[in-house]
PDB file of C-alpha atoms in Angstrom:
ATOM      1  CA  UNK F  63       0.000   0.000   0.000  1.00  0.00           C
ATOM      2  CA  UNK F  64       1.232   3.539  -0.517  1.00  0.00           C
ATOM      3  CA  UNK F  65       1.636   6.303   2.190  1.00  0.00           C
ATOM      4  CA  UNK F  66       1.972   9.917   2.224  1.00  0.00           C
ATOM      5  CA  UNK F  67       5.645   9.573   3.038  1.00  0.00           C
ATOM      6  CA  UNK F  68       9.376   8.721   1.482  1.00  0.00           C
ATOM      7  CA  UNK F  69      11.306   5.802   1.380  1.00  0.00           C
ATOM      8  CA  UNK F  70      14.627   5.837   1.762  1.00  0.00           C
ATOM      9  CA  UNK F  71      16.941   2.564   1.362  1.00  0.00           C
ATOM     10  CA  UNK F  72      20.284   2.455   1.991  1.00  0.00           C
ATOM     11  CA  UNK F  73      21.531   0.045  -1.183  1.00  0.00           C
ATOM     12  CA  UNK F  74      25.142   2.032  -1.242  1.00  0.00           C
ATOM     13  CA  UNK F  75      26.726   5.124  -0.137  1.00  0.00           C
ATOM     14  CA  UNK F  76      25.933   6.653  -3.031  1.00  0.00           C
ATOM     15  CA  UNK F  77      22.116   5.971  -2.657  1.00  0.00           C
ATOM     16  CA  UNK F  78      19.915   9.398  -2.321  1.00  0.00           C
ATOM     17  CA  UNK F  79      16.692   8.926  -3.202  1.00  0.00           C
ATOM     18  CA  UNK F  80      13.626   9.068  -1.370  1.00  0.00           C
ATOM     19  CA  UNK F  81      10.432   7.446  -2.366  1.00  0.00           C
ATOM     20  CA  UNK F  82       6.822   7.515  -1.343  1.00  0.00           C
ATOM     21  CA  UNK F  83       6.174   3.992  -0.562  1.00  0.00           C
ATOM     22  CA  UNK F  84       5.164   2.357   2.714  1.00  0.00           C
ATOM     23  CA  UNK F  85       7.932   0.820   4.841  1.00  0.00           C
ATOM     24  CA  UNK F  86       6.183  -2.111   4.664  1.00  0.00           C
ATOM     25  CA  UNK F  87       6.696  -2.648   0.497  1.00  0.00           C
ATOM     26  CA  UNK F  88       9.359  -5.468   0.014  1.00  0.00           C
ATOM     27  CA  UNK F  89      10.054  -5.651   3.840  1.00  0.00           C
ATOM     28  CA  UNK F  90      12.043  -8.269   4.405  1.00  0.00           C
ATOM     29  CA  UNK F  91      10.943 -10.591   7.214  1.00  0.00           C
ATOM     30  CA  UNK F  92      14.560 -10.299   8.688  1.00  0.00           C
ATOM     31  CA  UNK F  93      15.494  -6.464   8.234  1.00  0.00           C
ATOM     32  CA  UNK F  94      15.611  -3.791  10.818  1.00  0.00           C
ATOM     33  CA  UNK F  95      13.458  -1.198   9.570  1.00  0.00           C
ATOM     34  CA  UNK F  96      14.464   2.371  11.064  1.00  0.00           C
ATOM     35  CA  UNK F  97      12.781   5.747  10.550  1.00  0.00           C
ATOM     36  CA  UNK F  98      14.484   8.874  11.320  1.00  0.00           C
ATOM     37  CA  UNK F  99      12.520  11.956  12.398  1.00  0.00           C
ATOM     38  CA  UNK F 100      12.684  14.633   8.770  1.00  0.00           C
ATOM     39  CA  UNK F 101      14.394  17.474  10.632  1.00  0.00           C
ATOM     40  CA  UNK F 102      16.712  17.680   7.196  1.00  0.00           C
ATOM     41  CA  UNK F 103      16.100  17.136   3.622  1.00  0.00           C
ATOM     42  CA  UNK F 104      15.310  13.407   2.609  1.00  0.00           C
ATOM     43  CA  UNK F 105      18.898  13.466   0.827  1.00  0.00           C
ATOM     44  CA  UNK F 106      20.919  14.969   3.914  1.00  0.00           C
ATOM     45  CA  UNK F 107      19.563  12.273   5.980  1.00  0.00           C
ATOM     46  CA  UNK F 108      20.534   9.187   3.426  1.00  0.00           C
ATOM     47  CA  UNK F 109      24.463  11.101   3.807  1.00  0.00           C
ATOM     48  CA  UNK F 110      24.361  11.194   7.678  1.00  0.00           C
ATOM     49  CA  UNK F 111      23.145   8.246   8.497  1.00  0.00           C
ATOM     50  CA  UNK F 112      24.481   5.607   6.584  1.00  0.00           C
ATOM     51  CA  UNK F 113      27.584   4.492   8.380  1.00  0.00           C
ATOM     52  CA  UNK F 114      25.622   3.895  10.901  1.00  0.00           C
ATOM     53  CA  UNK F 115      22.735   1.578   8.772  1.00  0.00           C
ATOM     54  CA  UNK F 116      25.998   0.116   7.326  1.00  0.00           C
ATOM     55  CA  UNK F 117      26.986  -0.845  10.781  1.00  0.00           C
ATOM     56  CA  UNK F 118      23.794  -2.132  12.497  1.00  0.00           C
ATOM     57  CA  UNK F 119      23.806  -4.198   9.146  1.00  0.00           C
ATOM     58  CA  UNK F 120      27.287  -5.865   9.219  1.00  0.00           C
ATOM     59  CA  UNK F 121      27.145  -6.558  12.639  1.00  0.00           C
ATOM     60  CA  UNK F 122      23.264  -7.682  12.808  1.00  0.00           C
ATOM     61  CA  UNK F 123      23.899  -9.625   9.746  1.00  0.00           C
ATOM     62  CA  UNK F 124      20.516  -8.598   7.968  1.00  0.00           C
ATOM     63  CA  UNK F 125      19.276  -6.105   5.827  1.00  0.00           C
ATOM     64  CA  UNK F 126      18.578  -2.449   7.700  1.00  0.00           C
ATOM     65  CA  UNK F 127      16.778  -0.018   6.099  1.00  0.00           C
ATOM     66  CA  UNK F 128      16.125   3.546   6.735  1.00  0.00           C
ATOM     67  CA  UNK F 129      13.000   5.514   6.022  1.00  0.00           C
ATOM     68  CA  UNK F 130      11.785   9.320   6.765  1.00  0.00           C
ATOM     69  CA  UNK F 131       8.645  11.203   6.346  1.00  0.00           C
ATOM     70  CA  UNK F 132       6.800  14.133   4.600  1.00  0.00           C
ATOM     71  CA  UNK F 133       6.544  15.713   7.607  1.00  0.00           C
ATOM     72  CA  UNK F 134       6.566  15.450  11.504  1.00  0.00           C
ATOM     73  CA  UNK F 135       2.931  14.209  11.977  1.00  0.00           C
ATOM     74  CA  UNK F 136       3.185  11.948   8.848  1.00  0.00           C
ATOM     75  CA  UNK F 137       6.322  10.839  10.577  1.00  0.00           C
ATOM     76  CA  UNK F 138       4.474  10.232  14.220  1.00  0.00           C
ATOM     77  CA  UNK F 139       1.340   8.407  12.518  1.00  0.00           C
ATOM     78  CA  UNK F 140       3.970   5.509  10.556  1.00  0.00           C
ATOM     79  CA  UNK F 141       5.863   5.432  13.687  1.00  0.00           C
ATOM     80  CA  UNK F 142       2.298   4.925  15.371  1.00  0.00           C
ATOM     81  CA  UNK F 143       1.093   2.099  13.279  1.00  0.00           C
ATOM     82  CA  UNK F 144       4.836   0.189  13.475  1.00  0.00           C
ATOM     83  CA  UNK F 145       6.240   1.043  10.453  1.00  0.00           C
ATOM     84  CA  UNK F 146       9.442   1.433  11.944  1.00  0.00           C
ATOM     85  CA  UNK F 147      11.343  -1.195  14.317  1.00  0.00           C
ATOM     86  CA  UNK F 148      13.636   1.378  15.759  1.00  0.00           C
ATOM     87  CA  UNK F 149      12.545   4.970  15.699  1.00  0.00           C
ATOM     88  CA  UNK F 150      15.082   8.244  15.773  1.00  0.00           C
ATOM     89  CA  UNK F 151      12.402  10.915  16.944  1.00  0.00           C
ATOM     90  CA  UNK F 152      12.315  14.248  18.014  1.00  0.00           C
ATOM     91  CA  UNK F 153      11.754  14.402  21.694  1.00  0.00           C
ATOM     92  CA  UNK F 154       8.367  15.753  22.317  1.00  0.00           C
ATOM     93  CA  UNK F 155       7.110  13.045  19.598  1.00  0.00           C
ATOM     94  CA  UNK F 156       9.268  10.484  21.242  1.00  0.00           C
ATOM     95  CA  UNK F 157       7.746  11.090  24.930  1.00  0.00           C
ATOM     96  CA  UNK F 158       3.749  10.697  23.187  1.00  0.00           C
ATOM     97  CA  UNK F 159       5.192   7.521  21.507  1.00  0.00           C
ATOM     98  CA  UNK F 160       6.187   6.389  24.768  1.00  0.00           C
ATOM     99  CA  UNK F 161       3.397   7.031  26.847  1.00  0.00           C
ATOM    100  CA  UNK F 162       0.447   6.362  24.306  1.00  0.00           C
ATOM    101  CA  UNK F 163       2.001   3.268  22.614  1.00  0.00           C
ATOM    102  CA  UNK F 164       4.511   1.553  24.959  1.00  0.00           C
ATOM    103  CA  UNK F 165       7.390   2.574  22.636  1.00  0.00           C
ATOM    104  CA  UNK F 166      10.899   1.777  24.756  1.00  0.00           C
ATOM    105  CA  UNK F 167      13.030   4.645  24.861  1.00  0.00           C
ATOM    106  CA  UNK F 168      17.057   3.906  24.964  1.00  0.00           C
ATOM    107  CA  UNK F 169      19.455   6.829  23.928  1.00  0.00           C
ATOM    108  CA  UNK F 170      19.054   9.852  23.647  1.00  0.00           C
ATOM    109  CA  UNK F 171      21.824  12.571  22.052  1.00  0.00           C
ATOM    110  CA  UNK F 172      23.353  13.999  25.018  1.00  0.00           C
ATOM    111  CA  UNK F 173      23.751  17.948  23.504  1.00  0.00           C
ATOM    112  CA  UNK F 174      20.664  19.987  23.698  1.00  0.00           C
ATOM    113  CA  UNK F 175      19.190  21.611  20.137  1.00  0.00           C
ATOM    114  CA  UNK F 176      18.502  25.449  20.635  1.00  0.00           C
ATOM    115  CA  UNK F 177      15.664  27.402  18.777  1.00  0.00           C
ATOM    116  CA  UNK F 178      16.661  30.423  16.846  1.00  0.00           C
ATOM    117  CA  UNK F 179      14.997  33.127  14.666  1.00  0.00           C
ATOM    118  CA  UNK F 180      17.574  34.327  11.590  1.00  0.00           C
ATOM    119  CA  UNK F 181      17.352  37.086   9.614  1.00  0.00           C
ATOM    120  CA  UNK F 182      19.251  38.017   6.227  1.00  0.00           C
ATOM    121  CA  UNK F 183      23.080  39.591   7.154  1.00  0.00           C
ATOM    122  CA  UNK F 184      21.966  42.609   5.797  1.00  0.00           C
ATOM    123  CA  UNK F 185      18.671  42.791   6.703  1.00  0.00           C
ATOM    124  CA  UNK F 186      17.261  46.404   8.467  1.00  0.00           C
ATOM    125  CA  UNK F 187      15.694  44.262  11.103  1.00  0.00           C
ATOM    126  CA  UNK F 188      17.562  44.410  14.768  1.00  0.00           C
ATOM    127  CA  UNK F 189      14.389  43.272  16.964  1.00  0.00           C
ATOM    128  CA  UNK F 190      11.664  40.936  17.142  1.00  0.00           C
ATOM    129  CA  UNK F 191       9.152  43.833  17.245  1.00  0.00           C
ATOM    130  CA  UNK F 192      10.679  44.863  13.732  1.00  0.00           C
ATOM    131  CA  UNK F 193       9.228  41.594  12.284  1.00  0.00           C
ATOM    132  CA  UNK F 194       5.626  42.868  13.028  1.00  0.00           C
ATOM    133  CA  UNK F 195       3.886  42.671   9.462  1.00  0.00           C
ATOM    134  CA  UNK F 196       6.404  40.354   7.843  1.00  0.00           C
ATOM    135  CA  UNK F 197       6.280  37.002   6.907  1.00  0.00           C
ATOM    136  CA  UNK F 198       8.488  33.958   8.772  1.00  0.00           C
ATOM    137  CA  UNK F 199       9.452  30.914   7.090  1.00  0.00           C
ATOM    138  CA  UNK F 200       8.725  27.738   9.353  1.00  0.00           C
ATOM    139  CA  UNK F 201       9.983  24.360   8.608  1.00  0.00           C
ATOM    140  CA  UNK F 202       7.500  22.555  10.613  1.00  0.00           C
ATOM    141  CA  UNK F 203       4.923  23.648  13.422  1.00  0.00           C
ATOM    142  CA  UNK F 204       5.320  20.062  15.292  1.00  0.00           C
ATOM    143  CA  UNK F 205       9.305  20.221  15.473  1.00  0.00           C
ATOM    144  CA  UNK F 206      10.887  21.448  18.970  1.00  0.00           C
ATOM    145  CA  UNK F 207      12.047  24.554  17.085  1.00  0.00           C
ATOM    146  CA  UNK F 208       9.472  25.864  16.311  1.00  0.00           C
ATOM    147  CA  UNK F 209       6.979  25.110  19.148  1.00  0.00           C
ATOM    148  CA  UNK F 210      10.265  27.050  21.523  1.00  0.00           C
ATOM    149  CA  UNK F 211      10.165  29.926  18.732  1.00  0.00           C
ATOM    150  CA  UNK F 212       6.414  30.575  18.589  1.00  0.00           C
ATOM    151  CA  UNK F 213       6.157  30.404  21.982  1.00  0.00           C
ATOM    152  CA  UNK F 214       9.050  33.473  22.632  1.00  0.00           C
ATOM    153  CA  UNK F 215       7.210  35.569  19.997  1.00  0.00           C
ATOM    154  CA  UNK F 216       4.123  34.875  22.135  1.00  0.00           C
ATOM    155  CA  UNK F 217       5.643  35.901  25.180  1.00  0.00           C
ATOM    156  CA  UNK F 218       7.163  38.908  23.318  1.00  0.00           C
ATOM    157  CA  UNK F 219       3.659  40.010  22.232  1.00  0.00           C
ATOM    158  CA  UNK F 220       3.706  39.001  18.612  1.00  0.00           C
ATOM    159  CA  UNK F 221       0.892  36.696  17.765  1.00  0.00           C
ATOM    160  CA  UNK F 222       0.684  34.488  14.939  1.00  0.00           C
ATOM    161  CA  UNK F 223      -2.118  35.679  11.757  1.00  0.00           C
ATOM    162  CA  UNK F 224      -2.054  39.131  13.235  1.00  0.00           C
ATOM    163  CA  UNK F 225       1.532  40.307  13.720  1.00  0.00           C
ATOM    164  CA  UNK F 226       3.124  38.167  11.228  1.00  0.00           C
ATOM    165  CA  UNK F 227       2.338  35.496   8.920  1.00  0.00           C
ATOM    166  CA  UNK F 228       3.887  31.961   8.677  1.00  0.00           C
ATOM    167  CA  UNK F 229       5.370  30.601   5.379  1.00  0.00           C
ATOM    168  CA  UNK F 230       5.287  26.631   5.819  1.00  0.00           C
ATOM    169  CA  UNK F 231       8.567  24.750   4.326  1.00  0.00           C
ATOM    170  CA  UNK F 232       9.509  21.814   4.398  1.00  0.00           C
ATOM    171  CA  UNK F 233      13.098  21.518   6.120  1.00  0.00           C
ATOM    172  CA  UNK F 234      15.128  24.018   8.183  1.00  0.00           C
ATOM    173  CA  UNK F 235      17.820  24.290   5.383  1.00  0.00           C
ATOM    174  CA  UNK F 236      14.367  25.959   2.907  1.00  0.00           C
ATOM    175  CA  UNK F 237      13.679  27.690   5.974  1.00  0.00           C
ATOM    176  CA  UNK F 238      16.893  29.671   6.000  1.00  0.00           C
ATOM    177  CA  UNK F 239      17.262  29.561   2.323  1.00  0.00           C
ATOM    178  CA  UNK F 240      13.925  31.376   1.961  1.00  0.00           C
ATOM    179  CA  UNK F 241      15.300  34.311   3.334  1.00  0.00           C
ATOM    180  CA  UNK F 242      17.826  34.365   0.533  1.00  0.00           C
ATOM    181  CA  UNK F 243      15.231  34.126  -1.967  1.00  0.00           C
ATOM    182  CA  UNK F 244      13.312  37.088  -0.603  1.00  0.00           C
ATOM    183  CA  UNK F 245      10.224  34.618   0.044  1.00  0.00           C
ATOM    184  CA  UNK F 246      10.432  35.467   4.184  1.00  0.00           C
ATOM    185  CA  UNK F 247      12.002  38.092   5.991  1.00  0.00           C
ATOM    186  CA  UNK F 248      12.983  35.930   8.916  1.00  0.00           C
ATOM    187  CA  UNK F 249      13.211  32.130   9.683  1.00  0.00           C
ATOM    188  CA  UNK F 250      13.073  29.766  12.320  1.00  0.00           C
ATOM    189  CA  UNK F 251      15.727  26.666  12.688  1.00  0.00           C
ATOM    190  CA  UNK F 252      17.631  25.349  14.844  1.00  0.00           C
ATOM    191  CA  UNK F 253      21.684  25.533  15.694  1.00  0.00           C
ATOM    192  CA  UNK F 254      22.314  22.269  14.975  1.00  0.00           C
ATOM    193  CA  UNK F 255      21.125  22.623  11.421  1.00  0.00           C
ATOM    194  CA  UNK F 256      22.782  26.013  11.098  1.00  0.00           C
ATOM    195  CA  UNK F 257      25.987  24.104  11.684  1.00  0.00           C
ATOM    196  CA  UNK F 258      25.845  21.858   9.086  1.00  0.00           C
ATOM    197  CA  UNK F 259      25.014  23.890   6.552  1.00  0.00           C
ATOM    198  CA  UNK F 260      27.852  25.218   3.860  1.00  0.00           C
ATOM    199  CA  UNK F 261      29.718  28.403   4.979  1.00  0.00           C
ATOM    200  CA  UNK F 262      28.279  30.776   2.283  1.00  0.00           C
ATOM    201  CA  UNK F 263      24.533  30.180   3.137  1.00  0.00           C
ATOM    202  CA  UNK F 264      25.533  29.969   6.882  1.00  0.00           C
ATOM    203  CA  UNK F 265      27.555  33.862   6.326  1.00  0.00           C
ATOM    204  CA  UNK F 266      23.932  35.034   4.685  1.00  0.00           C
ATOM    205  CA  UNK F 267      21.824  34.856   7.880  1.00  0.00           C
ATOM    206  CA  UNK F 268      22.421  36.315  10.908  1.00  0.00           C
ATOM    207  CA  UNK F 269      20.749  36.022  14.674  1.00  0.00           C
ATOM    208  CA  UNK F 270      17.699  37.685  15.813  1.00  0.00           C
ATOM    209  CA  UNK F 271      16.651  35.584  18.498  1.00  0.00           C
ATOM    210  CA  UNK F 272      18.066  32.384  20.288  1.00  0.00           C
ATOM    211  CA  UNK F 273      14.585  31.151  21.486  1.00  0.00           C
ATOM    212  CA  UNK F 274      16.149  28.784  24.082  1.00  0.00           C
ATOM    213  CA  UNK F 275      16.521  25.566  24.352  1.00  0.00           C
ATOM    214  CA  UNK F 276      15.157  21.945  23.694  1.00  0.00           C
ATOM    215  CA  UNK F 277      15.739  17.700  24.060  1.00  0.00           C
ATOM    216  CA  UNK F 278      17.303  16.676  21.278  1.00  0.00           C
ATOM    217  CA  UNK F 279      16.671  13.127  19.229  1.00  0.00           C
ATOM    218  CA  UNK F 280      15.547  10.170  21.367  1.00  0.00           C
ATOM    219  CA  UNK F 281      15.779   6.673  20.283  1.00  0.00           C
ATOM    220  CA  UNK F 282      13.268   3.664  20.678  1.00  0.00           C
ATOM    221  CA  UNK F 283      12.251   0.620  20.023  1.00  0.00           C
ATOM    222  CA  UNK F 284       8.840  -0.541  19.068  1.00  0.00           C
ATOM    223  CA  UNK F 285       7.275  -2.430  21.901  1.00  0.00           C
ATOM    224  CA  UNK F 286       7.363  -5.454  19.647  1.00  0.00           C
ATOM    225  CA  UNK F 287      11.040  -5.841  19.854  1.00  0.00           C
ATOM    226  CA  UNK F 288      11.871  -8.168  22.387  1.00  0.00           C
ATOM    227  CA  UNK F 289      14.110  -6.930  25.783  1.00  0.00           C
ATOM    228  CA  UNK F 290      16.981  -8.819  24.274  1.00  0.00           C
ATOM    229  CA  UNK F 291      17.002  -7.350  20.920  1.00  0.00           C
ATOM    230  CA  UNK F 292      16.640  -3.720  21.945  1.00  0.00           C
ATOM    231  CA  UNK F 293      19.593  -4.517  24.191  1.00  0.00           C
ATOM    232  CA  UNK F 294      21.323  -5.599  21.497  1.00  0.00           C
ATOM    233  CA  UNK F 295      20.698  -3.274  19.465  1.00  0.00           C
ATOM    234  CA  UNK F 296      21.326  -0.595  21.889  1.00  0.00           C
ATOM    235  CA  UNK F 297      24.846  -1.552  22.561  1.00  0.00           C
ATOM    236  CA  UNK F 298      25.572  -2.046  18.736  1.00  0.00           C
ATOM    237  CA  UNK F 299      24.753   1.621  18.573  1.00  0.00           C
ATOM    238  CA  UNK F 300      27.111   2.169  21.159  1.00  0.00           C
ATOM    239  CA  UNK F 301      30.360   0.662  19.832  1.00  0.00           C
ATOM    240  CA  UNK F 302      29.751   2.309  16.785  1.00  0.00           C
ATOM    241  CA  UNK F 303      30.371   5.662  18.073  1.00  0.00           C
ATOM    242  CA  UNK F 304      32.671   4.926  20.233  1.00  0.00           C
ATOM    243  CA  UNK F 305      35.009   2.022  18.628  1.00  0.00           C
ATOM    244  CA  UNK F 306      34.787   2.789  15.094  1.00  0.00           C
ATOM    245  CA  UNK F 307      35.948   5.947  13.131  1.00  0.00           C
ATOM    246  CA  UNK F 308      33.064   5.773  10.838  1.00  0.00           C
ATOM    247  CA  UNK F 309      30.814   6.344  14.185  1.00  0.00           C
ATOM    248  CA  UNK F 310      32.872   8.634  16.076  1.00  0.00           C
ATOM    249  CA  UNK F 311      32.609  10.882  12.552  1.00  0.00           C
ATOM    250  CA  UNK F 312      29.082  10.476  12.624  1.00  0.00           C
ATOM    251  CA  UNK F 313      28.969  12.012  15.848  1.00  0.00           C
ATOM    252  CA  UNK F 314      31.511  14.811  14.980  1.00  0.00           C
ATOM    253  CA  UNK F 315      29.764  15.755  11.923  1.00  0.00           C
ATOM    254  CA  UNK F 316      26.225  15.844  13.386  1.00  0.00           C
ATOM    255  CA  UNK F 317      27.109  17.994  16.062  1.00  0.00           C
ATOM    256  CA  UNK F 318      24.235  16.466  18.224  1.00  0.00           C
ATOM    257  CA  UNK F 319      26.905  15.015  21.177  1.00  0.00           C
ATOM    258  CA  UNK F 320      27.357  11.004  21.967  1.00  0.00           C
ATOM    259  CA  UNK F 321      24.114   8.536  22.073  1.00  0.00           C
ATOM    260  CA  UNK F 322      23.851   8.150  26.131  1.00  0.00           C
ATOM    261  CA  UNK F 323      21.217   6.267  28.039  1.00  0.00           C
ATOM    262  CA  UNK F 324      17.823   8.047  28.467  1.00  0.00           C
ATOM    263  CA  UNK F 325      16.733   7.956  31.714  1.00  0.00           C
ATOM    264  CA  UNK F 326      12.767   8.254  33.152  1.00  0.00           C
ATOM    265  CA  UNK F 327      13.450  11.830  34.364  1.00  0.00           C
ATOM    266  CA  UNK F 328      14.354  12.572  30.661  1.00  0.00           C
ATOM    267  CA  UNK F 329      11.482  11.657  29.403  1.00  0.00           C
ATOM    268  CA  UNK F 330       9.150  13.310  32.198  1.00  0.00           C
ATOM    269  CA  UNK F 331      11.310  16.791  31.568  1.00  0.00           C
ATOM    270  CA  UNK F 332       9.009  16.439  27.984  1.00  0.00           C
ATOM    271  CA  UNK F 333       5.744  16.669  29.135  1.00  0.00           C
ATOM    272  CA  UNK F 334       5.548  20.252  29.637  1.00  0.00           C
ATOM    273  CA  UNK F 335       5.208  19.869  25.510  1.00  0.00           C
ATOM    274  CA  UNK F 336       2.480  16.828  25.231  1.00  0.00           C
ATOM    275  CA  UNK F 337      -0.652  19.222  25.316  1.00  0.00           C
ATOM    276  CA  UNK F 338       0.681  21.638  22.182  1.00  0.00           C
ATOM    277  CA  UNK F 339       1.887  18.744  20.179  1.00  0.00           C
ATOM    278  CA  UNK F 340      -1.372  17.188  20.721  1.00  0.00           C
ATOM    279  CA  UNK F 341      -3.168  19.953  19.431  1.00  0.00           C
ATOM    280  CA  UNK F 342      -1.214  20.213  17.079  1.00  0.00           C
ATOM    281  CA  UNK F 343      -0.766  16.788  16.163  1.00  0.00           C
ATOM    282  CA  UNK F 344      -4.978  17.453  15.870  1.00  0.00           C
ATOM    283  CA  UNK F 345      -4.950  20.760  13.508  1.00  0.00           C
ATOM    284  CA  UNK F 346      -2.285  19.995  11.236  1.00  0.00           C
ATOM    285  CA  UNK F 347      -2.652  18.624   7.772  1.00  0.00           C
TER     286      UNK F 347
END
């Protein structure tokens, strides 16, 4: 059956493309099937992570494959109907998963993201109250970033559909690069994703506002993978950050900090964000 959301399958390193078929099309019986939250472009995702689908393959000795989503809710409803075996979510969306569908939580990437609001390097605008009437590009409504963001415009008196409009895209890199474009006058991302981009589009945007702080990724297992398995599994993960250059590059280049146990109290620090991602886990398309 099709879904609303892309396939990606790691058949080399040089494999980029994403396509809109269900996780469950040609699943083998024996693969790991992983889904990774789309907080970048379908083909930055395919680059990152496949030393480490590479490495959960040689040393599983079966076929892993690696899917994303169009979109954060598209993303939580697969993840909700067991599309994925292991799951790479954002936080908020990982703590629901957990609570509402007995998914098993095991790392989590030790450095916090942070929320910001860029602007063009030479753009007029020096405060948030000199956005009032312009339009901000917003990769996603449902990702940490932007629920921190719009809520420090809130608190800075600037409400959404009256003191500036929202241009929906779909990644933080179109986020930023729709300030170059002239499409929105200011964007919201998050450092992490700033940091990986090239030097010339990182030089075009400068800070407004660093919104604060959030949880970054959390992984999990679906409740149908047995204790031993998602032990397995988690310690696989492990040595391949730590023992082999391929993962300690991975962990270098993402900039998101070492894979560390997640602990209850990490997961109970979320739920100060379950009632806003429910609603909007309700409105969104």
């Amino acid at each position: 059956m099709m879904h609303n959301f892309y396939r990606i399958c790691f058949f080399s390193t040089l494999a980029f493309l994403a396509l809109a078929v269900s996780a469950k099309d040609n699943n083998e019986a024996a693969s790991l099937e992983i889904g990774v939250v789309p907080y970048m472009s379908a083909r930055v995702l395919v680059q990152s992570y496949e030393p480490m689908r590479l490495y959960l393959e040689q040393v599983l000795g079966k076929p892993v494959h690696i899917y994303t989503a169009n979109g954060f809710k598209q993303f939580f409803l697969n993840a909700k109907k067991g599309d994925y075996d292991l799951v790479i979510s954002a936080a908020h969306v990982a703590r629901i998963l957990q609570k509402d569908d007995h998914f098993k939580p095991v790392l989590h990437f030790e450095k916090n993201g942070r929320a910001l609001i860029m602007v063009g390097s030479n753009s007029p605008i020096k405060t948030l109250q000199d956005i009032r009437g312009m339009r901000i590009a917003v990769p996603d409504k449902l990702s940490l970033a932007a629920i921190v963001a719009i809520k420090s415009l809130r608190e800075n008196g600037l409400k959404e559909g009256v003191d500036y409009t929202i241009l929906d895209v779909p990644s933080f890199t179109s986020a930023i690069l729709s300030i170059s474009n002239g499409e929105a006058m200011a964007a919201i991302t998050a450092q992490v994703v700033i940091k990986q981009m090239a030097g010339d589009v990182q030089n075009s945007v400068k800070l407004l506002l660093d919104a604060g702080e959030f949880s970054n990724l959390i992984i999990l297992t679906h409740p149908r993978i047995s204790k031993s398995d998602r032990v397995k599994i988690t310690r696989i993960l492990q040595n391949f950050q730590l023992k082999t250059n391929e993962g300690k590059n991975f962990i270098s280049n993402s900039h998101f900090g070492e894979m560390i146990p997640v602990t209850d109290n990490d997961m109970q620090n979320l739920d100060s964000y379950i009632a806003e991602s429910n609603r909007l886990l309700n409105t969104s398309n």
